[in-house]
Coordinates of C-alpha atoms in Angstrom, one line a residue:
M1 CA 231.6 49.4 64.4
K2 CA 229.5 46.3 63.7
I3 CA 226.2 46.3 61.8
D4 CA 223.6 43.5 62.0
I5 CA 220.5 43.3 59.8
E6 CA 217.2 42.0 60.9
E7 CA 214.3 41.4 58.4
R8 CA 210.8 41.8 59.7
V9 CA 207.2 41.6 58.3
L10 CA 204.6 43.9 59.8
H11 CA 200.9 43.2 59.5
F12 CA 198.3 45.9 58.8
K13 CA 195.3 46.1 61.2
Q14 CA 193.2 46.6 58.1
P15 CA 194.1 46.5 54.4
A16 CA 195.7 49.8 53.3
G17 CA 194.3 50.7 49.9
T18 CA 196.0 53.0 47.4
S19 CA 195.4 53.6 43.7
R20 CA 198.4 51.2 43.1
G21 CA 196.9 48.3 45.1
V22 CA 196.2 47.2 48.6
Y23 CA 198.8 46.5 51.3
T24 CA 198.2 43.8 53.9
T25 CA 201.8 43.3 55.1
R26 CA 204.9 45.5 55.1
R27 CA 208.5 44.2 54.9
I28 CA 211.3 46.1 56.5
W29 CA 215.0 45.7 57.4
L30 CA 216.3 47.0 60.7
V31 CA 220.0 47.9 60.8
K32 CA 221.5 47.6 64.3
V33 CA 224.8 49.5 64.7
T34 CA 227.0 48.6 67.6
D35 CA 229.8 51.0 68.4
G36 CA 231.4 50.2 71.8
E37 CA 228.6 49.9 74.4
R38 CA 226.1 51.9 72.3
V39 CA 223.5 50.3 70.0
D40 CA 221.5 52.4 67.6
I41 CA 218.8 51.1 65.2
G42 CA 217.7 52.4 61.8
E43 CA 214.9 51.2 59.5
C44 CA 215.2 50.5 55.8
A45 CA 211.7 50.2 54.3
P46 CA 211.3 50.4 50.5
L47 CA 207.8 50.5 49.2
P48 CA 207.0 47.8 46.6
Q49 CA 206.7 49.0 43.0
L50 CA 207.3 52.6 44.1
S51 CA 210.7 53.1 45.7
C52 CA 213.6 53.6 43.3
D53 CA 215.5 51.0 45.4
D54 CA 212.8 48.4 45.4
I55 CA 215.1 45.7 43.9
P56 CA 214.9 41.9 44.0
N57 CA 218.3 41.6 45.8
Y58 CA 217.6 44.3 48.4
A59 CA 219.0 42.4 51.4
E60 CA 222.2 41.5 49.5
V61 CA 222.9 45.1 48.4
L62 CA 222.1 46.5 51.9
R63 CA 224.6 44.0 53.4
Q64 CA 227.2 45.2 50.9
F65 CA 226.7 48.8 52.0
C66 CA 226.8 47.8 55.6
D67 CA 230.1 46.0 55.1
E68 CA 231.5 49.1 53.5
V69 CA 230.4 51.3 56.4
E70 CA 231.9 48.8 58.8
R71 CA 235.2 49.0 57.0
S72 CA 235.3 52.8 56.6
G73 CA 233.3 54.1 59.5
E74 CA 231.6 56.5 57.1
I75 CA 228.3 56.5 55.1
P76 CA 229.1 56.5 51.3
Y77 CA 226.5 59.2 50.5
D78 CA 227.4 59.4 46.8
K79 CA 226.9 55.7 46.3
L80 CA 223.7 55.6 48.4
R81 CA 221.9 58.5 46.6
N82 CA 220.0 56.0 44.5
Y83 CA 219.2 53.8 47.4
P84 CA 217.2 56.3 49.6
S85 CA 215.6 53.8 52.0
M86 CA 219.0 52.2 52.7
L87 CA 220.5 55.6 53.2
F88 CA 217.7 56.7 55.6
G89 CA 218.2 53.5 57.7
L90 CA 221.9 53.9 58.0
E91 CA 221.7 57.7 58.6
T92 CA 219.2 57.0 61.4
A93 CA 221.5 54.4 63.1
I94 CA 224.9 56.0 62.6
H95 CA 224.0 59.7 62.9
P96 CA 220.9 59.9 65.2
L97 CA 219.6 63.4 65.5
P98 CA 220.0 65.1 68.9
F99 CA 217.0 65.5 71.1
P100 CA 216.6 67.5 74.3
K101 CA 217.4 65.4 77.4
E102 CA 214.1 66.1 79.0
G103 CA 210.6 66.9 77.8
A104 CA 208.5 66.1 74.8
R105 CA 207.6 67.8 71.5
A106 CA 204.2 67.9 69.7
I107 CA 204.0 67.9 65.9
P108 CA 200.6 68.7 64.3
I109 CA 199.6 65.9 61.9
N110 CA 196.9 65.1 59.4
G111 CA 194.5 62.2 59.8
L112 CA 194.7 59.7 57.0
V113 CA 191.6 58.2 55.4
W114 CA 192.6 55.2 53.2
M115 CA 190.8 54.2 50.0
G116 CA 187.8 51.9 50.3
S117 CA 184.2 51.8 49.4
H118 CA 182.2 55.0 49.8
D119 CA 180.7 53.8 53.2
E120 CA 184.1 52.7 54.5
M121 CA 185.7 56.0 53.7
L122 CA 182.8 57.9 55.2
Q123 CA 183.1 55.8 58.4
R124 CA 186.9 56.4 58.5
M125 CA 186.4 60.1 58.1
E126 CA 183.9 60.2 60.9
E127 CA 186.5 58.4 63.1
K128 CA 189.2 60.9 62.3
L129 CA 187.0 63.8 63.1
E130 CA 185.9 62.2 66.4
Q131 CA 189.5 61.7 67.3
G132 CA 190.1 65.5 67.1
F133 CA 191.8 65.8 63.7
R134 CA 191.4 69.2 62.1
C135 CA 193.4 68.3 59.0
V136 CA 192.3 65.2 57.1
K137 CA 193.9 63.6 54.0
L138 CA 191.8 61.4 51.8
K139 CA 193.3 58.9 49.4
I140 CA 191.2 59.1 46.2
G141 CA 191.3 57.6 42.7
A142 CA 190.3 54.0 43.4
I143 CA 186.5 54.2 43.5
D144 CA 184.0 56.1 41.3
F145 CA 185.0 59.8 41.2
D146 CA 181.4 60.9 41.7
H147 CA 181.3 58.9 44.9
E148 CA 184.5 60.6 46.1
L149 CA 183.0 64.0 45.4
D150 CA 179.9 63.1 47.3
L151 CA 182.0 62.1 50.3
I152 CA 183.9 65.4 50.2
K153 CA 180.6 67.3 49.8
R154 CA 179.2 65.6 52.9
I155 CA 182.2 66.6 54.9
R156 CA 182.0 70.2 53.7
S157 CA 178.2 70.4 54.5
R158 CA 179.1 69.7 58.1
F159 CA 182.5 71.4 58.5
S160 CA 183.7 74.6 56.8
H161 CA 187.3 74.9 55.6
H162 CA 187.9 77.0 58.8
E163 CA 187.0 74.0 60.9
V164 CA 188.6 71.1 58.9
E165 CA 191.4 71.3 56.4
L166 CA 191.0 68.8 53.6
R167 CA 193.9 67.4 51.6
V168 CA 193.5 64.8 48.8
D169 CA 196.0 62.4 47.3
A170 CA 195.3 60.9 43.9
N171 CA 198.6 58.9 43.7
G172 CA 198.8 59.7 40.0
A173 CA 195.4 58.2 39.2
F174 CA 193.9 60.8 36.9
P175 CA 194.5 60.7 33.2
F176 CA 195.9 64.0 32.0
E177 CA 192.9 64.6 29.7
E178 CA 190.5 64.5 32.6
A179 CA 192.7 66.0 35.3
L180 CA 191.9 69.7 35.0
Y181 CA 188.1 69.0 34.9
K182 CA 188.4 66.9 38.1
L183 CA 190.5 69.6 39.8
E184 CA 187.9 72.2 39.0
L185 CA 185.2 70.0 40.6
L186 CA 187.3 69.4 43.7
S187 CA 188.1 73.1 44.0
Q188 CA 184.5 73.8 44.9
Y189 CA 185.0 72.3 48.3
N190 CA 187.9 74.5 49.6
I191 CA 190.5 71.8 49.5
H192 CA 194.0 72.7 50.7
S193 CA 195.9 70.8 48.0
I194 CA 196.0 67.7 45.9
E195 CA 199.0 65.4 45.8
Q196 CA 200.2 64.0 42.5
P197 CA 197.0 64.2 40.3
I198 CA 198.7 62.5 37.3
R199 CA 201.4 59.9 37.2
A200 CA 205.0 60.9 37.6
G201 CA 207.4 61.5 34.8
Q202 CA 205.2 63.9 32.7
W203 CA 206.9 67.2 33.6
A204 CA 205.3 69.2 30.8
Y205 CA 201.8 68.0 31.6
M206 CA 202.3 68.5 35.3
A207 CA 203.6 72.0 34.7
E208 CA 200.5 72.8 32.6
L209 CA 198.3 71.6 35.4
C210 CA 200.2 73.6 38.0
R211 CA 199.6 76.7 35.8
E212 CA 195.9 76.1 35.1
S213 CA 194.7 74.3 38.2
P214 CA 192.4 76.3 40.6
L215 CA 193.6 73.8 43.3
P216 CA 197.1 73.9 44.7
I217 CA 199.2 70.9 43.5
A218 CA 201.7 69.1 45.6
L219 CA 204.4 66.8 44.2
D220 CA 205.1 63.4 45.8
E221 CA 205.9 60.5 43.5
E222 CA 207.3 63.0 41.0
L223 CA 210.3 63.4 43.3
I224 CA 211.2 59.7 43.5
G225 CA 214.5 59.0 41.7
V226 CA 215.4 62.7 41.3
N227 CA 218.5 62.6 43.5
D228 CA 220.9 65.0 41.8
P229 CA 220.8 68.5 43.3
D230 CA 220.8 70.2 39.8
Q231 CA 218.1 68.0 38.6
K232 CA 216.0 68.8 41.6
R233 CA 216.2 72.5 40.9
Q234 CA 215.5 72.0 37.2
M235 CA 212.4 69.9 37.9
L236 CA 210.9 72.4 40.4
N237 CA 211.7 75.3 38.0
I238 CA 209.9 73.6 35.2
I239 CA 206.8 72.3 37.0
K240 CA 206.5 75.1 39.6
P241 CA 204.3 73.2 42.2
R242 CA 202.8 75.0 45.2
Y243 CA 204.1 72.3 47.5
I244 CA 206.4 69.3 47.7
I245 CA 205.8 66.4 50.1
L246 CA 208.8 64.6 51.4
K247 CA 209.2 61.0 52.5
P248 CA 212.9 60.4 53.6
S249 CA 212.7 56.7 52.7
L250 CA 211.7 57.6 49.1
H251 CA 213.3 61.0 48.6
G252 CA 217.0 60.7 49.5
G253 CA 217.2 59.9 53.2
M254 CA 217.7 62.7 55.7
A255 CA 220.4 64.4 53.6
G256 CA 218.2 64.4 50.5
T257 CA 215.2 65.6 52.4
R258 CA 217.1 68.6 53.7
E259 CA 218.4 69.3 50.2
W260 CA 214.8 69.2 48.8
V261 CA 213.5 71.6 51.5
E262 CA 216.4 74.1 51.0
T263 CA 215.8 74.1 47.2
A264 CA 212.1 74.5 47.6
N265 CA 212.6 77.3 50.1
D266 CA 214.8 79.2 47.6
M267 CA 212.0 78.9 45.1
Q268 CA 209.2 79.9 47.5
I269 CA 207.7 76.4 47.3
G270 CA 206.1 75.0 50.5
S271 CA 206.9 71.6 51.9
W272 CA 205.9 69.1 54.6
I273 CA 207.2 65.7 55.6
T274 CA 205.4 62.4 55.8
S275 CA 206.2 58.8 56.7
A276 CA 206.0 56.1 54.2
L277 CA 204.5 53.2 56.2
E278 CA 207.6 52.7 58.3
S279 CA 207.4 51.1 61.7
N280 CA 207.7 53.3 64.8
I281 CA 211.5 53.1 64.4
G282 CA 211.4 55.0 61.2
L283 CA 208.5 57.2 62.3
Y284 CA 210.4 58.3 65.4
A285 CA 213.4 59.3 63.2
I286 CA 211.2 61.2 60.8
A287 CA 209.5 63.1 63.6
R288 CA 212.9 64.2 64.9
L289 CA 213.9 65.2 61.4
C290 CA 210.8 67.3 61.1
L291 CA 211.7 69.1 64.3
S292 CA 215.3 69.5 63.1
I293 CA 214.2 71.1 59.8
Y294 CA 211.2 73.1 60.8
G295 CA 211.8 73.8 64.4
D296 CA 209.9 73.2 67.6
H297 CA 206.9 75.3 66.6
I298 CA 205.6 73.6 63.5
T299 CA 202.2 74.9 62.4
M300 CA 201.6 73.0 59.1
P301 CA 200.3 69.5 59.7
Q302 CA 202.8 66.8 58.8
G303 CA 201.9 63.3 57.6
L304 CA 203.1 61.3 60.5
G305 CA 200.0 59.4 61.5
T306 CA 200.9 56.0 60.2
G307 CA 202.3 54.5 63.4
Q308 CA 199.0 53.0 64.5
L309 CA 198.5 50.9 61.3
F310 CA 200.2 47.7 62.4
T311 CA 199.3 44.9 64.8
D312 CA 202.9 44.2 65.5
N313 CA 204.6 47.6 65.6
I314 CA 207.8 48.2 67.5
P315 CA 207.3 50.2 70.8
M316 CA 208.8 53.7 70.7
P317 CA 208.2 56.9 72.7
L318 CA 205.5 58.1 70.3
E319 CA 201.9 58.9 71.1
I320 CA 199.0 60.5 69.1
R321 CA 196.8 62.7 71.2
G322 CA 194.1 64.5 69.3
D323 CA 195.7 65.9 66.1
K324 CA 199.3 65.9 67.4
L325 CA 202.1 63.3 67.4
W326 CA 204.0 63.6 70.7
I327 CA 207.6 62.4 70.8
S328 CA 209.9 62.2 73.8
T329 CA 213.4 61.0 74.6
N330 CA 213.9 57.3 74.1
S331 CA 214.8 56.5 77.6

């Protein structure tokens, strides 16, 4: 087995705004595994200032793990637990998930509206609805909250919750002291759920919000760095969220994602999977993981609509038609 690493920089078609800043480029590392005549590719894509393995010497550490895999022929899962983006890339390349030899599969997805000015977000929302999305996720927390509420009010004045499901993602932007009041205001508009209303690491505060909120709360950033199975169960038992949202590059690779889903299922906590601004290489692997975990007939929209964000993405057998991501065999 031989593993080569290729670093790439992807460029966003338009700046991608979150409460943590604005992305214009995306740096990834592709791992190419050659075993005999077969070549498989995985993607390692840490998110700056968010991934627990966003480290200055990322390429050097990745090379060391690749060398170890070359020598042993096995992925050192215990060592890679704290390097989820590296683990995900190596899992994807070394243990690609099976796919039917013929045919394609459709996965329902949400449309994603990035942060921007009020007018920009309204325009992006209109575009998603025109494209046929019936579940739309809005990034909030970067502009004036009253303007964000006005945007949501406009959507609800045109589309009921039966017609369009709304999700919002605060990326931890709300101060705890203001969070419950804001959640109560948001709940007027039949919103499906809110991701990470306050910053991660405040388990007692988050647990209180989950108890008191009229709006279902989903955890996202809260899961980052929680890689021990017992700690996962402890955290979910304390906070008791309605949902968890899983990004394999952030939350333990494919193995860690399965572990999270199984633990959540045991505790009657819902889940869905999203991409984390990977190229189409990573997105294709995540889509196959969704099918592997949830089956061929997924009804809850997943967060797999980020493949069209880059000007220089990598071609893969993926296509968004309406509100579904279609994936087929890579032939």
